[in-house]
Tab-separated table of C-alpha atoms in Angstrom:
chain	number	residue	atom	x	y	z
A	472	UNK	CA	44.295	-76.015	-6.355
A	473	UNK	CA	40.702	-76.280	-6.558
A	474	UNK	CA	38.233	-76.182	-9.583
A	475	UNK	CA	35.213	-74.659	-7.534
A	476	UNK	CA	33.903	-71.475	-7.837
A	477	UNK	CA	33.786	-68.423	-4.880
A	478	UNK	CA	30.122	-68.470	-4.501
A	479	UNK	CA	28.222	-65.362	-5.416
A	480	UNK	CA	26.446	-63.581	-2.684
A	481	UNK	CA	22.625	-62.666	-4.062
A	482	UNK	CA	22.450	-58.649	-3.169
A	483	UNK	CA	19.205	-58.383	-4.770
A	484	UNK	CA	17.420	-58.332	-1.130
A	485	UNK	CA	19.238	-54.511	-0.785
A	486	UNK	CA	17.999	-53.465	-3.289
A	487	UNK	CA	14.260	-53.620	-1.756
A	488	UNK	CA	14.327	-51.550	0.948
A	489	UNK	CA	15.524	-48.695	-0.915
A	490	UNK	CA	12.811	-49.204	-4.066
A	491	UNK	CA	10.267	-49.170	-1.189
A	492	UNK	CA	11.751	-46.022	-0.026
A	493	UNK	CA	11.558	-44.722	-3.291
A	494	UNK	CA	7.779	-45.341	-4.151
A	495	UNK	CA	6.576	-43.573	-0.295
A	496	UNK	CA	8.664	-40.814	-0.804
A	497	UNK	CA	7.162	-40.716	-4.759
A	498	UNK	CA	3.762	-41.295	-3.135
A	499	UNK	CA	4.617	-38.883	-0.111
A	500	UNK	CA	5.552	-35.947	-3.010
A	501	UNK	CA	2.619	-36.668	-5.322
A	502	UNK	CA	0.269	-36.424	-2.027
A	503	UNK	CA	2.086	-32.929	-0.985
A	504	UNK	CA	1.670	-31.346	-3.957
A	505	UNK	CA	-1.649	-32.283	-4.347
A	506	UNK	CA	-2.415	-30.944	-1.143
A	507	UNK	CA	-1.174	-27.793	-1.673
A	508	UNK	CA	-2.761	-27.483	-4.919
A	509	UNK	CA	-5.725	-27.962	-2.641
A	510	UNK	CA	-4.467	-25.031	-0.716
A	511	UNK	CA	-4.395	-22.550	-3.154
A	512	UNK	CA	-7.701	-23.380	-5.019
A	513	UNK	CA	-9.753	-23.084	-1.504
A	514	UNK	CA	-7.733	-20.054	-0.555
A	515	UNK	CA	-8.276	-18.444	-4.018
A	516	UNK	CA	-11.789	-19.643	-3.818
A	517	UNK	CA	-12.632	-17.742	-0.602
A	518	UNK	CA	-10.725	-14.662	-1.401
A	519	UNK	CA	-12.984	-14.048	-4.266
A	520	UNK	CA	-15.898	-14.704	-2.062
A	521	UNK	CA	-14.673	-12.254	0.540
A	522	UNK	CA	-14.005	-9.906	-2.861
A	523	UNK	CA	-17.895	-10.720	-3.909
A	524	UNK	CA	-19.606	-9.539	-0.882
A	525	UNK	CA	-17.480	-6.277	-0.960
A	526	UNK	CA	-14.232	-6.974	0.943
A	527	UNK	CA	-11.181	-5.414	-0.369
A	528	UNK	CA	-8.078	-8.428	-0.602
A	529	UNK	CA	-4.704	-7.179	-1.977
A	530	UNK	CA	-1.558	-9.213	-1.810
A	531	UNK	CA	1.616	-9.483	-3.684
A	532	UNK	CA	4.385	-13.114	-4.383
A	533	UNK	CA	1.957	-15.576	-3.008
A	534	UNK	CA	4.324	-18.621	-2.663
A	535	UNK	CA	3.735	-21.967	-1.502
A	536	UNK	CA	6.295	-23.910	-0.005
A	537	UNK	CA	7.370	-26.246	3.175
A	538	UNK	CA	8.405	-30.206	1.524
A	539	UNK	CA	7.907	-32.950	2.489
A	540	UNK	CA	6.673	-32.303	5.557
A	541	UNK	CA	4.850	-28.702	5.904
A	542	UNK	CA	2.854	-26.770	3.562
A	543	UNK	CA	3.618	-22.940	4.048
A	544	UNK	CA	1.608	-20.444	2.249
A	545	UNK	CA	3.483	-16.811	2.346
A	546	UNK	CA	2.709	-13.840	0.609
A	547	UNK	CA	3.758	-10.153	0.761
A	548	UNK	CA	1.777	-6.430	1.287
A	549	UNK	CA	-1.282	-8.339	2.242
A	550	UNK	CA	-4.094	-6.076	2.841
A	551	UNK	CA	-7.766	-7.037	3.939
A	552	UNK	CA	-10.462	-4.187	3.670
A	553	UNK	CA	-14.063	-4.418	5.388
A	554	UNK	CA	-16.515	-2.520	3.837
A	555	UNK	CA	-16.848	-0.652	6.679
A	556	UNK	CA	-13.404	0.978	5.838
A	557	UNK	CA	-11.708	-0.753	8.775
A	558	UNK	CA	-8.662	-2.732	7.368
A	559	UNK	CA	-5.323	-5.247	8.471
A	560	UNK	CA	-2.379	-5.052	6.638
A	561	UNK	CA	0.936	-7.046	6.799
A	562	UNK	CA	3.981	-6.564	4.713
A	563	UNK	CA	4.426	-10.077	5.405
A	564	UNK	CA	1.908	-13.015	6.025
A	565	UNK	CA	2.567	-16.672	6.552
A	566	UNK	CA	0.797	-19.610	7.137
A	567	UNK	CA	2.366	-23.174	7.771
A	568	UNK	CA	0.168	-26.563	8.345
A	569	UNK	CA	1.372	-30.087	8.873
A	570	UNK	CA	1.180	-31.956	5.783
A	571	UNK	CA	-0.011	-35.167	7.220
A	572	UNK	CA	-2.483	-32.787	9.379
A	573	UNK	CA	-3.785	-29.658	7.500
A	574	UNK	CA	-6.855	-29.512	9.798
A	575	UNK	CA	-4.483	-26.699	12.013
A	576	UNK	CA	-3.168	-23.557	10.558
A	577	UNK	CA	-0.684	-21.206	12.651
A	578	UNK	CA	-0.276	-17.980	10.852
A	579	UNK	CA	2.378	-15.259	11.907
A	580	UNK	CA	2.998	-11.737	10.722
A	581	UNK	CA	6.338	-11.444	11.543
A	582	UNK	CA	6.831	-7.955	10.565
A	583	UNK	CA	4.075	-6.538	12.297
A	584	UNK	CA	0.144	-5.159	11.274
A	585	UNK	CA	-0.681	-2.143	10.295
A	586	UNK	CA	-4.495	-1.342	11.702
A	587	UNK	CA	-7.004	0.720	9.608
A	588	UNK	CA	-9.780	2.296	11.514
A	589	UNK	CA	-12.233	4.060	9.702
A	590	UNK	CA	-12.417	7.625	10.122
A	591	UNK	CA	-9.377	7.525	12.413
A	592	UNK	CA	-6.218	6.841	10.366
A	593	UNK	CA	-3.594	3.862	10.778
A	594	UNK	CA	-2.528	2.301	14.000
A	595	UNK	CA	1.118	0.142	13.364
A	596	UNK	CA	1.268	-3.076	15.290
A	597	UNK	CA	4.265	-4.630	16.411
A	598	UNK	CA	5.443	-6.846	18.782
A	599	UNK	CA	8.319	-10.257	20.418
A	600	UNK	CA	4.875	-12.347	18.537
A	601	UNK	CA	2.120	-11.828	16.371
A	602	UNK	CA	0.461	-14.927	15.561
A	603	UNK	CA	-2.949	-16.929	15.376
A	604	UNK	CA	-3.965	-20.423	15.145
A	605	UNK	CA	-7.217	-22.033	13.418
A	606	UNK	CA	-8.227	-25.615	13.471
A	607	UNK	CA	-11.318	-27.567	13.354
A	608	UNK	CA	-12.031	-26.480	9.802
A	609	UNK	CA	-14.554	-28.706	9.161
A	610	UNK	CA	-16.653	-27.376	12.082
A	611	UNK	CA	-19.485	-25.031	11.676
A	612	UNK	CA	-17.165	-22.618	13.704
A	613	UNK	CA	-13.422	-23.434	14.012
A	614	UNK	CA	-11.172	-23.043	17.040
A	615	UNK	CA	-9.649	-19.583	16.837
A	616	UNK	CA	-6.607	-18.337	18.981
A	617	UNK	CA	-4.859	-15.058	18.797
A	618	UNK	CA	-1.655	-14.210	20.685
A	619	UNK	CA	0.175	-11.053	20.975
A	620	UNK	CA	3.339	-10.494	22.932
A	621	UNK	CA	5.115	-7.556	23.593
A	622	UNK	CA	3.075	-5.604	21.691
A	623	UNK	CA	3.581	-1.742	21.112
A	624	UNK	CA	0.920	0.483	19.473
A	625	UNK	CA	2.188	3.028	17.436
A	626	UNK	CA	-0.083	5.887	15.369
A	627	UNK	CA	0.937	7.004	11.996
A	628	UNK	CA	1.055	10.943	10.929
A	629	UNK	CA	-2.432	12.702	10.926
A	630	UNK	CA	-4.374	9.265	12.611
A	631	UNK	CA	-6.091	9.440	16.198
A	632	UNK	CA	-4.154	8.054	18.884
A	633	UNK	CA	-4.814	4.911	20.319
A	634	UNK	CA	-5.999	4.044	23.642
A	635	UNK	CA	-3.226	1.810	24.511
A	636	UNK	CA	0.761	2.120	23.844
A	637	UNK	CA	1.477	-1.114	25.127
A	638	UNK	CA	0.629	-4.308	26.710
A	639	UNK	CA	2.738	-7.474	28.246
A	640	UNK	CA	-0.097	-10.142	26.383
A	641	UNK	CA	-3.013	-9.578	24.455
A	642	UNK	CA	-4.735	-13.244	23.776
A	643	UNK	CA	-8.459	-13.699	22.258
A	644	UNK	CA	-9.917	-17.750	22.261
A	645	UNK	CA	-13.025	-18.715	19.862
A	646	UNK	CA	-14.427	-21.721	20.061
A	647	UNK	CA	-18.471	-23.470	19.403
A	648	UNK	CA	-20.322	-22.749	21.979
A	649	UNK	CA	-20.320	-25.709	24.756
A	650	UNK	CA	-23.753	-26.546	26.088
A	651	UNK	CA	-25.497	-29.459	26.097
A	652	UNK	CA	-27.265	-31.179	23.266
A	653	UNK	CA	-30.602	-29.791	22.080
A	654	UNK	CA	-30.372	-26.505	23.804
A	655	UNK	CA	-32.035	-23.926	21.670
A	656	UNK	CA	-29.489	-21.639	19.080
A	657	UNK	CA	-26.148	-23.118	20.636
A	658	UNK	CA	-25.642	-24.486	16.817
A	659	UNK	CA	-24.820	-20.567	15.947
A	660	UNK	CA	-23.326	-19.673	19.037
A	661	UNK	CA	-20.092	-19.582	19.937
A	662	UNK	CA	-17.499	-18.952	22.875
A	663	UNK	CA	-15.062	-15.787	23.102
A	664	UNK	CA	-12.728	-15.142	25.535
A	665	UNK	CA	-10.332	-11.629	25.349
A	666	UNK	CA	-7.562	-11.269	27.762
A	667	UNK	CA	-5.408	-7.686	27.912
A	668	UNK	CA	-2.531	-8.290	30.272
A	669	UNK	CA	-0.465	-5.366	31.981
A	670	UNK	CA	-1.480	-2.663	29.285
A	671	UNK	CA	-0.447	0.551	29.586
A	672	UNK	CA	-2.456	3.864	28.636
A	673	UNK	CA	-1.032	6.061	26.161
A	674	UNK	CA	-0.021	9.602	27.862
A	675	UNK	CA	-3.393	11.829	29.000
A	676	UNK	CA	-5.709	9.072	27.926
A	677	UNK	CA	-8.435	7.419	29.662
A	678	UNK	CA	-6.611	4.355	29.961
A	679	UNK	CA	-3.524	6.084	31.798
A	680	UNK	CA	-5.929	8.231	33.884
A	681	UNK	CA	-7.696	5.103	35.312
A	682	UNK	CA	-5.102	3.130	35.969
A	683	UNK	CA	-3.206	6.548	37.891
A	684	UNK	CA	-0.222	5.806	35.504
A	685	UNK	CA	-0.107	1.802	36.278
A	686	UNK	CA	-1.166	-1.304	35.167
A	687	UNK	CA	-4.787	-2.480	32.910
A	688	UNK	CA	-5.566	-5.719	33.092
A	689	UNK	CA	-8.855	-7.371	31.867
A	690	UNK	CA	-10.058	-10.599	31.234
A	691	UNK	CA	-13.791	-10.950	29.814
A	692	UNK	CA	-15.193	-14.211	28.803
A	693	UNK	CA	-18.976	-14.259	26.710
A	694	UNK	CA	-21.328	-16.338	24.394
A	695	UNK	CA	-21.768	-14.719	20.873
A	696	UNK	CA	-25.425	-15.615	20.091
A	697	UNK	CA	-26.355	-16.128	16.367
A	698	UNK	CA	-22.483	-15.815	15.178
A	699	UNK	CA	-23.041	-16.335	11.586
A	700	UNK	CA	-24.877	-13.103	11.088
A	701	UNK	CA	-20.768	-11.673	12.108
A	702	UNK	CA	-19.792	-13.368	8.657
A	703	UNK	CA	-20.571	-10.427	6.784
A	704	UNK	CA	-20.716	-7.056	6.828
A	705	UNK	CA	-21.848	-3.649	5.494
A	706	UNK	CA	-20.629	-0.278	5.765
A	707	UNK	CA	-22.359	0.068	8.864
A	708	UNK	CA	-19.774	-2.402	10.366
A	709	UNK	CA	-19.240	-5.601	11.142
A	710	UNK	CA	-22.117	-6.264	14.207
A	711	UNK	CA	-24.683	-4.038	11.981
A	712	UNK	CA	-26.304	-7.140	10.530
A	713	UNK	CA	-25.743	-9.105	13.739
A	714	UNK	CA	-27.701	-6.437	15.558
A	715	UNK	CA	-30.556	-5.883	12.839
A	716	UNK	CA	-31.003	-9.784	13.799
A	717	UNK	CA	-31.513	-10.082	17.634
A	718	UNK	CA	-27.852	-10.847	18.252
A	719	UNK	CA	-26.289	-10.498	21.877
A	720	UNK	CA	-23.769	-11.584	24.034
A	721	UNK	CA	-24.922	-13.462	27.071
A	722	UNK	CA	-23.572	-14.917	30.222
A	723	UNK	CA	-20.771	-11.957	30.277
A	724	UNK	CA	-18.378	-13.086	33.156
A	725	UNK	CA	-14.773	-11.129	33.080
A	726	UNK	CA	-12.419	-9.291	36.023
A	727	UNK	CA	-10.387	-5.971	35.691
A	728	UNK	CA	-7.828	-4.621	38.025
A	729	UNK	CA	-7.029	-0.917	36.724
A	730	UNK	CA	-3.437	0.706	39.443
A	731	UNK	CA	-5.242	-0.244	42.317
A	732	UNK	CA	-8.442	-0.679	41.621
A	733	UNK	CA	-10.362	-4.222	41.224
A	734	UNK	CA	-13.248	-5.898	40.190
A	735	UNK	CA	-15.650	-8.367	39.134
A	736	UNK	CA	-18.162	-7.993	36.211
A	737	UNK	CA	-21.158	-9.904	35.262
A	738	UNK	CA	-23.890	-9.280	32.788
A	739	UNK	CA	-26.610	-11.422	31.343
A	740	UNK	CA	-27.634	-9.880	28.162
A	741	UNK	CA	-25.493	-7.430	26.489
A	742	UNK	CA	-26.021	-5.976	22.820
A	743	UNK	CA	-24.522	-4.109	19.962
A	744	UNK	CA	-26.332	-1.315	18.185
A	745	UNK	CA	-25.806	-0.502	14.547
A	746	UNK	CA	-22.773	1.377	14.701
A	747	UNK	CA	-21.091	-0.992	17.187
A	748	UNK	CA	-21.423	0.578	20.561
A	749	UNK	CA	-22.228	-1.503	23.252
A	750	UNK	CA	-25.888	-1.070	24.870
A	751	UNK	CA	-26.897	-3.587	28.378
A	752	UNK	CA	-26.013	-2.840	32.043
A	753	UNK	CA	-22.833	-4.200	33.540
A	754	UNK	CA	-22.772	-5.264	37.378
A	755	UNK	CA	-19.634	-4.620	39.125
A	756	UNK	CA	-18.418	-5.632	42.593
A	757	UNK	CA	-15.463	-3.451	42.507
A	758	UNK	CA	-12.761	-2.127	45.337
A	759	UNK	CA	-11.231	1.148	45.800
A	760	UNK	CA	-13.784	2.524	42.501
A	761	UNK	CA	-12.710	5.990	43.437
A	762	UNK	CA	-9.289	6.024	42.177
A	763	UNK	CA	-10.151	4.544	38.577
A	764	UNK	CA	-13.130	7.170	37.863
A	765	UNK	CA	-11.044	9.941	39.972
A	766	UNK	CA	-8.346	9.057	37.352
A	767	UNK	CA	-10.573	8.829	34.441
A	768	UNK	CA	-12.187	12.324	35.668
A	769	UNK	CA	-8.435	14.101	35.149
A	770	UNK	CA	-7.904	12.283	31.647
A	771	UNK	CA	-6.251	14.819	28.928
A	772	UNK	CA	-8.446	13.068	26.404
A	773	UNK	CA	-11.443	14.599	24.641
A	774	UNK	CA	-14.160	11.959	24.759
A	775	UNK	CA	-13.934	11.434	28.218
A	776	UNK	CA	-16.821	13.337	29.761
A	777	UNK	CA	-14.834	15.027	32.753
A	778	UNK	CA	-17.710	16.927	34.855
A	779	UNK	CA	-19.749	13.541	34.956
A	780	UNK	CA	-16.592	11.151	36.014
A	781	UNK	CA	-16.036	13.656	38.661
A	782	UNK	CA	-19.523	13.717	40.186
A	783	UNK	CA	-19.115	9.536	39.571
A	784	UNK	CA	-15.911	9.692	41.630
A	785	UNK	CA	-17.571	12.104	44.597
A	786	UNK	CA	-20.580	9.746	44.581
A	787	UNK	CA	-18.199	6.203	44.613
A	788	UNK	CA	-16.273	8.382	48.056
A	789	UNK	CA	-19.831	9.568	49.625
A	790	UNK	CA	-20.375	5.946	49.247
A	791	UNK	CA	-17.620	4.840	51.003
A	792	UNK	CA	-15.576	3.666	48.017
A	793	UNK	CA	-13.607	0.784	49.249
A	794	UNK	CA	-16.068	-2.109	48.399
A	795	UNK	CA	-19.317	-1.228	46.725
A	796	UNK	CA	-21.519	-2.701	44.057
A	797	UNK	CA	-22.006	-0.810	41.081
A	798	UNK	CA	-24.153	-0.717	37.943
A	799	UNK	CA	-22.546	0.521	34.314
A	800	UNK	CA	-24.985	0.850	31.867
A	801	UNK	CA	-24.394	1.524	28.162
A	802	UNK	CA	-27.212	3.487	26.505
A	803	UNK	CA	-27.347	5.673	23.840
A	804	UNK	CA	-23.851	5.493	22.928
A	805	UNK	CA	-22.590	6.410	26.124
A	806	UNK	CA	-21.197	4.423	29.254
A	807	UNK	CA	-23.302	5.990	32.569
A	808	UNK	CA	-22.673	5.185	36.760
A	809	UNK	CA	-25.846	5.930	38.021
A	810	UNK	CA	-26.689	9.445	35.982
A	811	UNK	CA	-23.548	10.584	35.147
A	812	UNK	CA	-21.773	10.348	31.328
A	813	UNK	CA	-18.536	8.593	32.075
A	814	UNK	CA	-17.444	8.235	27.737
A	815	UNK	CA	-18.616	7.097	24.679
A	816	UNK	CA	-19.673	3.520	25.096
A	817	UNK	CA	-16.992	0.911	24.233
A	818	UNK	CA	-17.262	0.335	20.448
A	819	UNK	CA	-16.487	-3.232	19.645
A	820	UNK	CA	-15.223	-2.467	15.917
């Protein structure tokens, strides 16, 4: 029998790890909810800015949400209203961001958009995705890219149909404009490229009648000179005070293939007048022409200007039609091949 003691193993040295644990994830919580205080007061901050130069913003159960490691601002019946009367509406709106990165923003509508156009009456939205993402927030212009999948085009009671029913992908990119340094206004320029994949006319509309029943695809890539005049807008629209300034879209670059028609487009200068319609002259190497305007010619829909798309088409086959070069200007309002009245210009908003 022995008179010594067990010795006592020290456990204090356990007890560290988890105290350090403790004090990040105190540290981690105090920095989160900071941050999304931060959140709230800038997003607050700019609605009422949007709200001061006559914007419309309705929303309902703005939460925030997403620890410890996202911050996810959600609200419901979010509605934004130009003064132009065009408007975007969600019944449901989200936004997540990385909390140890809230430089990029993804937001998602996951129940769909509900388009306003002025004058014309609601278009709904839906679609497999409806998202966008935003980063470089601390750049004069961020990063900006817009995906739609799957997307279906739907018009309410008593609105004007839309141009399209449906489309595989519709993708826009915006980005500062990439030129080298010192070159004159690239500051307030910026890049835009649209992409409308596999979209499909809606019945007896131009879209349908040029593509004879298949397939519109386009791809058009630009610079947006003098961008921040687009910040704001009037009830003239959203390119009125953008136009009043000089703006214009230069080095226009893009390709379109429309059933079996194809071809290339390139313009230098292009412009907007006041009540968005585009105004420049658009170069086109284009294949098989015929069977697009032909199509367009038979459209069902009233702004296309039939007698003047049918002289186009028996021009493009005295011509030859197969392979020609081709000039599309927009003046006036209106989109002419040579001096016939094809439509009303494309109107950018």
């Amino acid at each position: 029998m022995t008179d010594a003691a067990s010795p006592r193993h020290n456990r204090s040295g356990l007890f560290a790890p988890i105290g350090l644990f403790l004090i990040a994830l105190i540290a981690w919580s105090v920095w989160w909810f900071v941050l999304a205080g931060q959140v709230r007061e800038r997003l607050d901050q700019r609605i009422e800015g949007l709200r001061a130069s006559g914007w419309d913003v309705a929303y309902s159960g703005m939460t925030t949400s997403g620890w410890p490691f996202r911050v996810r601002v959600g609200a419901e019946n979010v509605r934004v209203t130009a003064p132009s009367g065009h408007a975007l509406a969600a019944p449901d709106l989200a936004a997540e961001a990385n909390a140890w990165n809230p430089d990029k923003w993804v937001l998602v509508a996951a129940d769909g958009l509900v388009l306003t156009r002025a004058g014309k009456g609601d278009v709904a939205i839906g679609g497999r995705v409806i998202r966008a993402s935003v980063s470089g927030l601390t750049q004069r212009w961020p990063n900006v890219a817009v995906e739609l999948a799957d997307v279906r085009f739907t018009a309410h009671r008593d609105a004007e149909v839309f141009p399209i029913s449906q489309a595989e992908r519709i993708e826009a990119y915006l980005r500062p404009h990439l030129a080298p340094a010192g070159t004159p206004g690239v500051e307030s320029s910026v890049d835009v490229l649209f992409r409308l994949i596999d979209a499909e006319g809606r019945l007896g509309g131009p879209v349908e009648g040029m593509a004879r029943s298949g397939k519109l695809t386009l791809q058009i890539e630009t610079v947006v000179e003098d961008a921040d005049r687009l910040q704001g807008a009037d009830a003239a629209g959203v390119f009125s005070a953008w136009t009043r300034a000089g703006g214009r879209f230069t080095n226009v670059r893009g390709e379109v293939s429309a059933g079996e028609s194809r071809a290339t487009l390139a313009s230098d200068v292009l412009s907007a007048r006041p009540d968005g319609r585009l105004e420049g002259t658009l170069s086109l190497n284009a294949q098989r022409p015929m069977a697009a305007i032909a199509g367009l010619a038979g459209s069902r829909d009233g702004a296309v200007d039939r007698a003047g798309a049918a002289g186009a088409a028996a021009a493009s086959t005295v011509e030859g039609g197969e392979d020609v070069d081709i000039a599309i200007v927009f003046r006036d309002g209106r989109t002419f091949l040579g001096p016939f009245a094809l439509a009303p210009a494309p109107k950018l908003f």
